[in-house]
Amino acid sequence: MNHDSDAVRKIIDRAKSDGRTSLTPDESAAVCRAFGIATPREEFAKSARDAAAAASRIGFPVVMKISSPDILHKTEAGGVIAGVIDEAAATRGYETLVANAKRYRADARIDGVLVQQMLSGGHEVIVGASTDPSFGKVVAFGLGGVLVEVLKDVTFRLAPVAPDQARAMIDGIGAAQVLRGVRGLPAADKDALAELIESVSILVDRFPEIAEVDLNPVFAMAQGAIAADVRILLDFTPQAARFRPSREEIMRAMNRIMRPKAVAVIGASTEDGKIGNSVMRNIIDGGYRGGLYPIHPKAAEVLGRKAYRSVKDVPGELDLAVVTIPARGVAAALEECGDKGVAGAVLIPSGFAETGNREMQEQIVEIARRRKLRLMGPNIYGFYYLPENLCATFCTPYDVKGTVALSSQSGGVGMAIIGFSRSAKMGVSAIVGLGNKADIDEDDLLTFFEEDPNTQCIAMHVEDLKDGRAFAEVARRVSKKKPVIVLKAGRTEQGARAARSHTAALAGNDKIYDDVLRECGVVRARSLNDMLEFTRALPALPTPKGENVVIITGAGGSGVLLADACVDNGLRLMTMPQDLDAAFRKFIPPFGAAGNPVDITGGEPPSTYEKTIRLGLTDARIHALILGYWHTIITPPMVFARLVAEVVEECRKKGFEKPVVASLVGDVEVEEAAEYLFARGIPAYAYTTEKPVAVLGAKYRWARAAGLLVASRDAQ
């Protein structure tokens, strides 16, 4: 691809010198030509006579469009006339367009009318780019035309995109099949479309002043792609540089914060009920074995530990300070932490940006940057790191160790994490509050947990990403090794309020987060319960080796619901080969049903479950099992649970390692059976057919993104 950056730079600099924040149609077309993006033949007309002459030179039929920097959505303003067939129609068209524009907006500046070659045939798509407050430049592709904001069949990627990403975008919209050719329409030129998407992404990446690009419609034809309408908006406001320490710097600080040899509690209190007292008590009761130093202006000791007036008075090196004093005293305390060489401070107090006091928050960030000090918070409950028995929080201690790390922006969500983990007996490696994220945020945590041998799965509650690009960069790397689960809260259309262009309006919804997280291999949870259940289940499930999923159920109704849930969660039910179908039929009654689901019916003894499950586990063509249990007297819940656990364990010892999930329906005894199975590495749920399939689907989404699934086809 030939990209003439010098030509684009001259156009943008001219607009800047003129004080403009948008390019004229001529300039926009010139930018496209400079980057190899085809546009129709066109001429600009400032009078009805000029319009008629231009249309004649271009060749009829033509399209006529109003040219005004104050009218962005021309169709809404009656600013587009298509199918102009002669000079008389062109003359009338000019006058109509100007009149419509004045009615739409009386004070609009009208530069004239653009007369353009009329394109026909092909598919109308949109290619665009916008500037997201979190992710920066993003590129969009989807169905185009006047209904683009209604259909919203669009996908996003971070700019610039590689050729394979551009092709994935074309395949990633709901109407992808239409672009491949349907009902006599030719297939779109995928190579030309991919090249156009890539060119737009490079354009906005190379020129940060370009705030938005809107190519709508682009006519995607059997050969080539032409941008029929182009809009380019500019923003010359300098972008503030984002603080991005190196990976080595992050690890150096985070290791001292999460694995401190010595901790100070600034604001440690002798009074029960005070936060400073609770933090001290939790660190002691949690079993932390490092040095613990209460900081108090007057007390000689706190909870049996010698107290000091300042962190500077503490003997030896300090790694971490937990700050519990009111917000007004935090800045001075951080200066003293800097003098002491403390690596990080956990800021529990509120009263900063969350209350509108941004100046005070900016002050503590300035101190942190200057003193080489990392901040967690402010406005948080603290954090737990169980491998060090460290409960640096005013919440209740937690001591069930495991391999999952969780974080939250919200204290309330943090308490839900603690409560669920305790109730479900889910072992954790860490629980971290991030609050205002004045400094340390999700990508710092991901960088640490990536290398942490005590963490095998990471889950994060996110209200916003301070630096979406940094997060995406780290998440893409970490998700190849460990599942990363994200619950994105606040799915708002705040970015669409201005709706300056089609692309911006589309980008204003949650779709950017959805597409970028998926492209980075992140498993997205849609609810708090989903996040917690995924976190609990994914480490228990072996990684599947292929896509073939089989349902074995004792209830036909459950089998149908489980099959529906498979479709909802992107799982592929295996087409049963004849020999395997015959093998299953040997174990089920004549009135049962093989195929998939395998319905053994409800009246069968435990041996039927045992034989069919063993067959499903040992046949190499099956990659995952979903079990549907129905409570019967012949096979009571705990009998079912014990036999399933025994068969799965037996097969695992023989090398048949496959994910197995179970849905148990029946009376209250199924609750105990589900807990029994979960404790033995088989995620099982009572009273639901959706949840076990959802967690299996989450495991599959991660395995696909990490490239761990072997390509497979249904055996025939």
XYZ file of C-alpha atoms in Angstrom:
716
model
C 0.000 0.000 0.000
C 1.275 3.469 -0.932
C 0.665 6.043 1.799
C 1.588 9.656 0.990
C 1.920 11.036 4.517
C 3.438 14.322 3.320
C 0.310 15.139 1.327
C -1.935 14.422 4.318
C 0.277 16.501 6.613
C -0.078 19.531 4.327
C -3.880 19.200 4.297
C -4.115 18.904 8.087
C -1.705 21.792 8.691
C -3.746 24.011 6.342
C -6.929 23.199 8.280
C -5.159 23.982 11.541
C -3.901 27.332 10.276
C -7.464 28.147 9.154
C -8.800 27.284 12.616
C -10.969 24.478 11.244
C -11.840 21.183 12.984
C -13.102 19.431 9.871
C -11.853 18.858 6.350
C -13.773 19.938 3.288
C -15.130 17.240 0.959
C -12.300 17.987 -1.485
C -9.684 17.699 1.258
C -11.234 14.497 2.609
C -11.169 12.947 -0.852
C -7.538 14.020 -1.259
C -6.628 12.338 2.038
C -8.288 9.143 0.820
C -6.375 9.251 -2.458
C -3.118 9.817 -0.564
C -3.756 6.595 1.363
C -4.904 4.519 -1.587
C -8.627 4.665 -0.720
C -10.739 4.835 -3.880
C -13.428 7.516 -4.120
C -15.939 8.318 -6.919
C -15.326 10.963 -9.549
C -16.628 14.234 -8.159
C -16.657 18.001 -8.615
C -17.553 20.860 -6.314
C -20.196 23.345 -7.441
C -21.002 26.786 -6.014
C -24.025 27.486 -8.210
C -26.846 25.638 -9.932
C -25.230 26.281 -13.315
C -21.893 24.876 -12.090
C -23.703 21.817 -10.727
C -25.361 21.079 -14.071
C -22.066 21.443 -15.937
C -20.208 19.260 -13.433
C -22.861 16.535 -13.648
C -22.607 16.544 -17.423
C -18.822 16.154 -17.316
C -18.981 13.316 -14.768
C -21.725 11.488 -16.631
C -25.287 10.756 -15.553
C -26.677 9.539 -13.244
C -25.025 11.461 -10.392
C -25.509 11.989 -6.665
C -25.643 15.532 -5.261
C -24.751 16.329 -1.633
C -24.861 19.534 0.350
C -21.440 20.752 1.513
C -21.569 22.395 4.941
C -19.262 22.117 7.956
C -22.340 22.612 10.154
C -24.338 19.700 8.734
C -22.723 16.365 9.467
C -25.654 14.029 8.834
C -26.648 15.117 5.348
C -29.457 12.579 4.912
C -31.283 13.859 8.005
C -31.124 17.391 6.609
C -32.459 16.404 3.176
C -28.978 17.107 1.920
C -28.607 14.182 -0.503
C -30.294 13.617 -3.870
C -29.492 10.431 -5.765
C -30.299 9.419 -9.318
C -29.973 12.838 -10.973
C -30.388 11.986 -14.679
C -29.912 15.239 -16.642
C -28.759 18.864 -16.430
C -32.228 20.200 -15.633
C -32.531 17.813 -12.703
C -29.062 18.860 -11.548
C -30.076 22.546 -11.625
C -33.237 21.856 -9.606
C -31.287 19.573 -7.295
C -28.821 22.305 -6.345
C -31.614 24.696 -5.402
C -33.485 22.011 -3.450
C -30.394 21.010 -1.451
C -29.612 24.591 -0.441
C -33.245 25.225 0.570
C -33.374 21.996 2.614
C -30.133 22.865 4.383
C -31.401 26.319 5.357
C -34.636 24.849 6.694
C -32.680 22.260 8.673
C -30.342 24.832 10.185
C -30.830 28.496 9.371
C -27.356 29.557 10.558
C -25.486 26.773 8.737
C -22.588 27.819 6.539
C -23.275 26.450 3.055
C -20.175 26.110 0.867
C -21.933 24.614 -2.134
C -22.854 21.183 -3.462
C -20.728 18.154 -4.211
C -21.628 16.442 -7.486
C -20.517 12.832 -7.487
C -20.480 9.807 -9.754
C -23.379 7.553 -8.738
C -22.267 4.086 -7.760
C -24.446 1.017 -8.071
C -24.101 -2.611 -7.199
C -22.128 -4.118 -4.384
C -22.753 -4.010 -0.662
C -22.961 -0.835 1.424
C -20.618 -0.992 4.411
C -19.073 1.508 6.815
C -15.379 1.856 7.598
C -14.500 4.415 10.219
C -12.284 5.408 13.085
C -12.810 7.383 16.258
C -10.958 8.373 19.399
C -12.049 6.505 22.505
C -11.211 8.105 25.885
C -9.809 4.821 27.177
C -8.506 2.952 24.140
C -7.434 5.878 21.940
C -7.743 5.334 18.192
C -10.125 2.541 17.242
C -11.209 1.441 13.789
C -14.722 0.244 12.932
C -16.254 -1.934 10.228
C -19.865 -2.946 9.642
C -22.984 -2.657 7.548
C -23.330 0.881 6.216
C -25.893 3.170 4.665
C -28.518 5.399 6.242
C -29.597 2.772 8.787
C -26.113 2.132 10.179
C -26.941 3.518 13.644
C -30.153 1.494 13.777
C -28.631 -1.828 12.709
C -25.403 -1.339 14.729
C -23.887 -4.372 13.036
C -20.337 -3.192 13.565
C -17.094 -4.405 15.095
C -14.081 -2.519 16.483
C -10.321 -3.021 16.839
C -7.486 -0.934 18.182
C -5.679 1.014 15.464
C -3.502 0.203 13.656
C -4.787 -3.218 12.619
C -2.761 -5.952 10.973
C -4.035 -7.578 7.753
C -5.314 -10.671 9.581
C -7.192 -8.470 12.068
C -8.806 -6.536 9.216
C -10.002 -9.782 7.635
C -11.289 -10.972 11.025
C -13.333 -7.771 11.298
C -15.027 -8.523 7.978
C -15.870 -12.031 9.187
C -16.909 -10.757 12.621
C -20.112 -8.852 11.862
C -23.546 -10.443 11.942
C -24.027 -9.927 8.216
C -20.709 -11.525 7.247
C -22.552 -14.163 5.239
C -24.189 -11.433 3.152
C -20.759 -10.138 2.134
C -19.840 -13.637 0.980
C -22.678 -13.456 -1.571
C -26.332 -14.451 -1.157
C -29.474 -14.539 -3.340
C -27.628 -13.804 -6.548
C -25.550 -10.927 -5.142
C -21.808 -11.271 -5.782
C -19.374 -11.685 -2.907
C -17.566 -8.557 -1.788
C -13.878 -8.214 -2.563
C -12.533 -9.192 0.840
C -8.940 -8.302 0.003
C -9.900 -4.786 -1.111
C -12.041 -4.263 2.007
C -9.289 -5.510 4.318
C -6.777 -3.192 2.659
C -9.160 -0.243 3.050
C -9.689 -0.999 6.760
C -5.961 -1.300 7.286
C -5.311 2.013 5.479
C -7.846 3.884 7.634
C -6.306 2.417 10.796
C -2.803 3.466 9.741
C -4.067 6.942 8.829
C -5.493 7.676 12.291
C -2.553 6.069 14.051
C -0.066 8.147 12.075
C -1.989 11.414 12.466
C -3.290 11.773 16.047
C -5.008 15.063 15.090
C -7.571 13.061 13.119
C -10.300 12.540 15.705
C -12.796 10.767 13.463
C -12.980 9.243 10.008
C -16.319 8.236 8.556
C -16.493 6.390 5.233
C -20.192 5.674 4.786
C -21.236 4.149 2.587
C -18.339 2.219 1.163
C -19.491 0.239 -1.864
C -17.903 -3.201 -1.506
C -18.083 -4.730 -4.964
C -16.948 -7.956 -6.571
C -13.763 -6.163 -7.491
C -12.612 -3.280 -5.373
C -14.181 -1.020 -2.750
C -15.050 2.672 -3.178
C -15.790 5.167 -0.387
C -18.823 7.102 -1.625
C -18.959 9.577 1.262
C -16.057 10.725 3.424
C -16.068 12.801 6.588
C -12.896 13.639 8.536
C -12.971 15.574 11.825
C -9.930 16.990 13.588
C -8.929 17.747 17.167
C -5.712 19.683 17.761
C -5.905 19.546 21.565
C -2.619 18.077 22.817
C -3.106 14.680 24.451
C -1.645 14.356 27.936
C 1.057 11.692 28.130
C -0.022 8.654 30.115
C 2.242 7.298 32.830
C 3.451 3.890 31.686
C 6.320 2.408 33.681
C 8.277 -0.445 32.170
C 7.458 -4.061 32.910
C 10.605 -4.316 35.016
C 9.673 -1.217 37.039
C 6.168 -2.556 37.638
C 7.461 -5.932 38.818
C 10.062 -4.367 41.083
C 7.445 -2.267 42.883
C 4.626 -4.837 42.867
C 6.827 -7.563 44.348
C 7.642 -5.328 47.305
C 3.988 -4.319 47.699
C 2.453 -7.799 47.434
C 5.305 -9.624 49.202
C 6.523 -7.064 51.727
C 9.114 -7.920 54.342
C 7.979 -4.987 56.480
C 4.667 -3.089 56.680
C 3.777 0.190 58.390
C 0.203 1.146 59.277
C -0.052 4.938 59.199
C -2.924 5.883 61.467
C -2.823 2.685 63.531
C -5.303 3.078 66.375
C -5.716 1.684 69.865
C -9.517 2.116 69.657
C -11.787 -0.740 68.592
C -13.949 0.209 65.629
C -11.382 2.554 64.101
C -10.117 1.623 60.628
C -6.513 1.913 61.780
C -7.251 -0.570 64.548
C -9.046 -3.005 62.216
C -6.177 -2.987 59.725
C -3.619 -3.702 62.456
C -5.761 -6.475 63.921
C -6.373 -8.104 60.517
C -2.681 -8.117 59.623
C -1.875 -9.732 62.989
C -4.807 -12.188 62.979
C -4.165 -13.090 59.346
C -0.793 -14.524 60.324
C 1.530 -12.111 58.540
C 5.097 -13.040 59.477
C 6.991 -9.906 58.392
C 7.740 -6.761 60.357
C 4.672 -4.760 61.400
C 5.056 -1.160 62.557
C 2.122 0.969 63.782
C 2.525 4.705 63.143
C 0.834 6.875 65.788
C 1.682 10.438 66.926
C 1.362 9.680 70.675
C 0.819 6.001 71.538
C 3.759 3.939 72.754
C 2.309 0.756 71.330
C -0.705 -0.513 69.388
C -2.012 -4.051 69.876
C 1.228 -5.060 71.543
C 3.482 -3.636 68.804
C 5.841 -0.720 69.443
C 4.507 2.433 67.790
C 6.476 5.149 65.975
C 5.673 8.808 65.319
C 6.754 8.594 61.662
C 7.716 5.969 59.130
C 11.116 7.660 59.086
C 11.647 6.495 62.680
C 11.088 2.800 61.844
C 14.348 0.835 61.953
C 15.406 -0.912 58.755
C 13.751 -1.006 55.346
C 9.992 -0.577 54.800
C 8.298 -2.020 51.719
C 4.667 -1.072 52.234
C 2.619 1.558 54.050
C -1.100 1.109 54.698
C -2.510 4.618 55.111
C -5.663 4.958 57.246
C -5.559 8.653 58.208
C -8.024 11.256 56.825
C -7.462 12.476 53.255
C -6.057 15.865 54.292
C -3.030 14.233 55.940
C -2.146 11.785 53.140
C 0.150 14.078 51.127
C 2.470 14.742 54.061
C 2.527 11.037 54.961
C 3.523 10.143 51.392
C 6.411 12.605 51.475
C 7.701 10.803 54.553
C 7.222 7.449 52.822
C 9.354 8.808 49.984
C 12.081 9.783 52.448
C 11.986 6.251 53.854
C 12.170 4.539 50.438
C 8.796 2.805 50.762
C 7.821 1.002 47.527
C 4.054 1.405 47.764
C 1.215 2.897 49.772
C -2.271 1.457 50.202
C -4.587 4.465 50.474
C -7.760 3.489 52.312
C -9.217 6.966 52.981
C -11.886 8.526 50.759
C -12.360 12.203 50.017
C -10.425 12.454 46.762
C -11.618 12.493 43.132
C -14.691 10.399 43.922
C -16.029 13.391 45.878
C -14.905 15.914 43.274
C -11.632 16.732 45.026
C -9.451 16.119 41.985
C -6.853 18.652 43.054
C -5.988 16.669 46.176
C -5.769 13.449 44.160
C -3.529 15.091 41.582
C -1.325 16.304 44.439
C -0.727 12.816 45.826
C -0.068 11.448 42.334
C 2.550 14.175 41.775
C 4.230 13.188 45.040
C 4.156 9.515 44.082
C 5.759 10.174 40.690
C 8.432 12.399 42.180
C 9.254 10.044 45.056
C 9.154 6.811 42.963
C 6.267 5.538 45.081
C 3.363 3.447 43.756
C -0.140 4.068 45.093
C -3.021 1.591 45.471
C -6.293 3.504 45.718
C -7.337 5.862 47.216
C -10.823 5.025 48.473
C -10.307 1.257 48.829
C -10.753 -1.560 51.313
C -7.111 -2.610 50.949
C -5.880 -5.960 49.663
C -5.230 -9.576 50.558
C -2.259 -11.626 49.376
C -2.698 -15.049 50.911
C 0.656 -16.664 50.045
C 2.159 -14.122 52.490
C -0.786 -14.366 54.928
C -1.215 -10.632 54.380
C -4.643 -9.107 55.095
C -3.885 -5.401 54.573
C -7.547 -4.376 54.855
C -10.192 -3.250 57.312
C -12.521 -6.008 56.063
C -12.671 -9.431 57.663
C -9.608 -11.684 57.321
C -9.651 -14.418 54.673
C -7.553 -17.550 54.890
C -8.730 -20.059 52.238
C -5.725 -20.251 49.944
C -6.063 -21.069 46.261
C -4.937 -20.029 42.801
C -7.369 -17.293 41.734
C -6.740 -13.562 42.071
C -9.591 -11.050 42.026
C -9.757 -7.267 41.963
C -12.531 -4.682 42.109
C -12.948 -0.944 41.764
C -15.889 -1.037 44.153
C -15.729 -1.781 47.867
C -19.192 -3.308 47.703
C -18.142 -5.672 44.941
C -15.028 -6.471 46.971
C -17.194 -7.544 49.892
C -19.272 -9.690 47.522
C -16.060 -11.349 46.340
C -15.039 -12.085 49.915
C -18.474 -13.410 50.855
C -18.823 -15.615 47.777
C -15.295 -16.961 48.142
C -15.938 -17.877 51.754
C -19.356 -19.409 51.081
C -18.144 -21.418 48.077
C -14.871 -22.327 49.817
C -13.082 -20.887 46.811
C -9.400 -20.623 47.489
C -7.828 -17.355 46.400
C -4.306 -16.036 46.019
C -5.294 -12.368 46.187
C -8.213 -9.961 46.515
C -7.331 -6.354 45.631
C -9.258 -3.105 45.866
C -8.405 -0.474 43.259
C -10.883 2.314 44.012
C -10.008 5.560 42.238
C -6.989 4.016 40.501
C -4.948 7.191 40.910
C -1.874 5.118 40.090
C -1.892 1.306 40.241
C -4.532 -0.153 37.955
C -5.496 -3.391 36.239
C -2.504 -3.639 33.917
C -0.128 -3.356 36.902
C -1.973 -6.218 38.599
C -2.001 -8.317 35.426
C 1.741 -7.808 35.036
C 2.311 -9.071 38.580
C -0.137 -11.976 38.432
C 1.275 -13.094 35.078
C 4.532 -14.043 36.836
C 2.988 -15.046 40.161
C 3.316 -18.843 40.571
C 0.507 -18.742 43.144
C -2.042 -17.393 40.633
C -3.531 -19.404 37.761
C -6.707 -17.420 37.031
C -7.404 -13.673 37.229
C -10.800 -11.968 37.554
C -11.405 -8.225 37.539
C -14.399 -5.989 38.194
C -13.840 -2.890 36.042
C -15.858 0.325 35.912
C -13.463 1.956 33.480
C -9.983 1.380 32.115
C -7.722 4.329 32.742
C -5.424 3.219 29.930
C -7.261 0.716 27.772
C -4.320 0.286 25.420
C -1.942 -0.646 28.223
C -4.508 -3.104 29.560
C -5.078 -4.641 26.126
C -1.345 -5.028 25.560
C -0.819 -6.855 28.853
C -4.080 -8.846 28.695
C -3.235 -10.144 25.221
C 0.018 -11.544 26.614
C -1.300 -12.847 29.957
C -4.396 -14.544 28.512
C -2.147 -16.868 26.512
C -1.010 -18.349 29.832
C -3.832 -17.836 32.321
C -7.562 -17.098 31.989
C -8.389 -13.409 32.465
C -12.040 -12.748 33.347
C -13.466 -9.227 33.262
C -16.787 -7.873 34.497
C -17.171 -4.469 32.838
C -19.654 -2.352 34.770
C -21.259 0.868 33.563
C -22.191 -0.255 30.057
C -23.256 3.236 29.058
C -23.706 5.220 25.873
C -21.957 8.269 27.329
C -19.648 8.436 24.330
C -22.652 8.797 22.016
C -23.914 12.014 23.606
C -22.100 14.210 21.147
C -22.690 11.756 18.261
C -20.495 13.830 15.994
C -20.402 11.160 13.307
C -21.826 7.740 12.583
C -18.621 6.112 13.793
C -18.582 8.108 17.021
C -22.226 7.274 17.699
C -21.534 3.584 17.206
C -18.383 3.765 19.297
C -20.313 5.364 22.122
C -21.784 2.070 23.221
C -20.233 -0.914 24.968
C -19.171 -2.567 21.720
C -15.596 -1.286 21.821
C -14.982 -2.929 25.190
C -16.660 -6.108 23.976
C -14.615 -6.398 20.796
C -11.264 -5.315 22.231
C -11.535 -7.601 25.254
C -12.491 -10.554 23.056
C -9.666 -9.851 20.622
C -7.232 -9.811 23.574
C -8.413 -13.227 24.748
C -10.271 -11.915 27.807
C -13.352 -13.838 28.978
C -16.071 -11.287 29.594
C -18.619 -11.878 32.347
C -22.018 -10.202 32.036
C -22.887 -10.237 35.737
C -21.156 -10.337 39.100
C -22.355 -13.882 39.692
C -21.011 -14.944 36.291
C -17.608 -13.465 37.110
C -17.470 -15.284 40.434
C -18.689 -18.601 39.015
C -16.250 -18.412 36.085
C -13.453 -17.669 38.531
C -14.432 -20.633 40.664
C -14.944 -23.093 37.808
C -12.291 -22.371 35.185
C -9.309 -23.520 37.268
C -11.154 -26.763 38.034
C -11.825 -27.592 34.377
C -9.153 -29.248 32.239
C -8.472 -27.469 28.967
C -10.486 -29.105 26.156
C -8.539 -30.507 23.206
C -11.259 -29.905 20.612
C -14.741 -28.559 19.947
C -16.896 -31.697 20.173
C -19.296 -31.475 23.125
C -21.683 -34.285 24.122
C -24.658 -34.068 26.495
C -25.627 -37.127 28.558
C -28.888 -36.625 30.416
C -31.457 -38.538 32.420
C -34.223 -36.101 31.512
C -35.226 -35.200 27.970
C -36.445 -31.745 29.010
C -33.114 -30.930 30.612
C -31.356 -32.183 27.501
C -33.230 -29.687 25.334
C -32.427 -26.813 27.703
C -28.780 -27.845 27.871
C -28.627 -27.953 24.073
C -30.124 -24.445 23.903
C -27.534 -23.246 26.399
C -24.760 -24.713 24.235
C -25.901 -22.571 21.310
C -26.094 -19.493 23.563
C -22.525 -20.061 24.760
C -20.856 -20.820 21.459
C -20.401 -24.553 22.070
C -20.647 -27.087 19.268
C -22.702 -30.196 19.866
C -20.946 -33.102 18.201
C -22.663 -34.809 15.290
C -22.679 -38.387 16.558
C -20.835 -40.900 14.312
C -22.756 -44.104 13.597
C -20.362 -46.365 15.497
C -20.431 -44.131 18.587
C -24.200 -43.833 18.397
C -24.415 -47.635 18.344
C -22.020 -47.859 21.293
C -24.209 -45.550 23.411
C -27.363 -47.481 22.428
C -25.938 -50.628 24.013
C -26.287 -48.968 27.435
C -29.625 -47.159 27.186
C -33.169 -48.542 27.007
C -34.925 -48.876 23.627
C -37.157 -45.920 24.431
C -34.135 -43.742 25.218
C -32.414 -41.621 22.590
C -28.850 -41.671 21.421
C -27.668 -38.960 19.063
C -26.734 -35.805 20.953
C -28.069 -35.246 23.614
C -27.818 -38.864 24.758
C -31.046 -39.360 26.740
C -30.748 -42.392 29.038
C -34.202 -41.577 30.549
C -34.995 -41.056 34.208
C -35.720 -44.585 35.349
C -32.242 -45.988 34.794
C -30.018 -47.395 37.553
C -26.591 -45.928 38.454
C -24.856 -48.401 36.148
C -26.380 -46.721 33.078
C -24.968 -43.358 34.090
C -21.632 -45.008 34.833
C -21.307 -46.812 31.489
C -22.412 -43.901 29.300
C -20.217 -41.396 31.132
C -17.207 -43.717 30.899
C -17.793 -44.117 27.167
C -18.002 -40.351 26.750
C -14.763 -39.857 28.660
C -12.746 -42.539 26.902
C -13.754 -41.913 23.280
C -11.082 -39.598 21.846
C -13.548 -37.924 19.468
C -15.484 -36.409 22.369
C -13.767 -33.397 23.943
C -16.157 -32.310 26.713
C -19.156 -33.720 28.579
C -22.254 -32.008 29.947
C -24.212 -34.168 32.377
C -27.896 -33.616 33.066
C -29.121 -35.400 36.220
C -32.748 -35.917 37.190
C -33.548 -36.790 40.799
C -34.977 -40.327 41.055
C -35.346 -42.977 43.751
C -33.442 -45.469 41.573
C -30.408 -43.175 41.355
C -30.500 -40.729 44.304
C -28.465 -37.494 44.096
C -25.503 -38.564 46.233
C -25.315 -41.933 44.502
C -25.085 -40.078 41.189
C -22.479 -37.659 42.555
C -20.242 -40.401 43.960
C -20.327 -42.538 40.827
C -19.592 -39.556 38.584
C -16.650 -38.521 40.766
C -15.306 -42.090 40.767
C -15.596 -42.547 36.997
C -14.029 -39.156 36.261
C -11.156 -39.800 38.682
C -10.571 -43.268 37.287
C -10.461 -41.919 33.718
C -8.176 -39.032 34.668
C -5.677 -41.476 36.124
C -5.689 -43.300 32.780
C -4.992 -40.050 30.899
C -8.537 -39.196 29.792
C -8.527 -35.569 30.926
C -11.648 -33.737 29.714
C -13.844 -30.959 31.082
C -17.031 -32.287 32.689
C -19.840 -30.102 34.032
C -23.163 -31.154 35.534
C -26.691 -29.825 35.938
C -28.677 -31.395 38.792
C -32.444 -30.951 38.985
C -34.540 -32.334 41.800
C -35.322 -31.819 45.464
C -33.008 -30.173 47.985
C -30.675 -33.200 48.132
C -29.218 -32.148 44.777
C -27.547 -29.196 46.527
C -25.295 -31.493 48.562
C -24.569 -33.585 45.473
C -23.553 -30.494 43.481
C -21.198 -29.368 46.265
C -19.694 -32.860 46.432
C -18.953 -32.840 42.705
C -17.538 -29.308 42.688
C -15.156 -30.202 45.504
C -13.780 -32.954 43.235
C -13.099 -30.784 40.221
C -16.466 -31.214 38.458
C -18.355 -27.892 38.310
C -21.946 -28.823 39.166
C -25.010 -26.684 39.816
C -28.419 -27.391 41.296
C -31.663 -26.162 39.739
C -30.085 -24.699 36.595
C -29.236 -25.911 33.117
C -27.710 -22.584 32.068
C -24.896 -22.095 34.570
C -22.845 -25.271 33.995
C -22.930 -24.671 30.241
C -21.972 -21.017 30.748
C -18.827 -21.933 32.691
C -17.900 -24.549 30.085
C -18.452 -21.932 27.384
C -16.156 -19.528 29.257
C -13.442 -22.190 29.398
C -13.814 -22.733 25.652
C -13.649 -18.998 24.897
C -10.380 -18.756 26.778
C -8.927 -21.924 25.218
C -9.766 -20.711 21.699
C -8.236 -17.286 22.291
C -5.104 -18.849 23.810
C -4.715 -21.106 20.771
C -4.985 -24.274 22.831
C -7.712 -26.057 20.835
C -6.679 -28.522 18.189
C -8.709 -28.032 15.012
C -11.224 -30.837 14.849
C -14.182 -31.984 12.816
C -17.099 -34.159 13.738
C -16.097 -37.760 13.151
C -18.244 -39.383 10.504
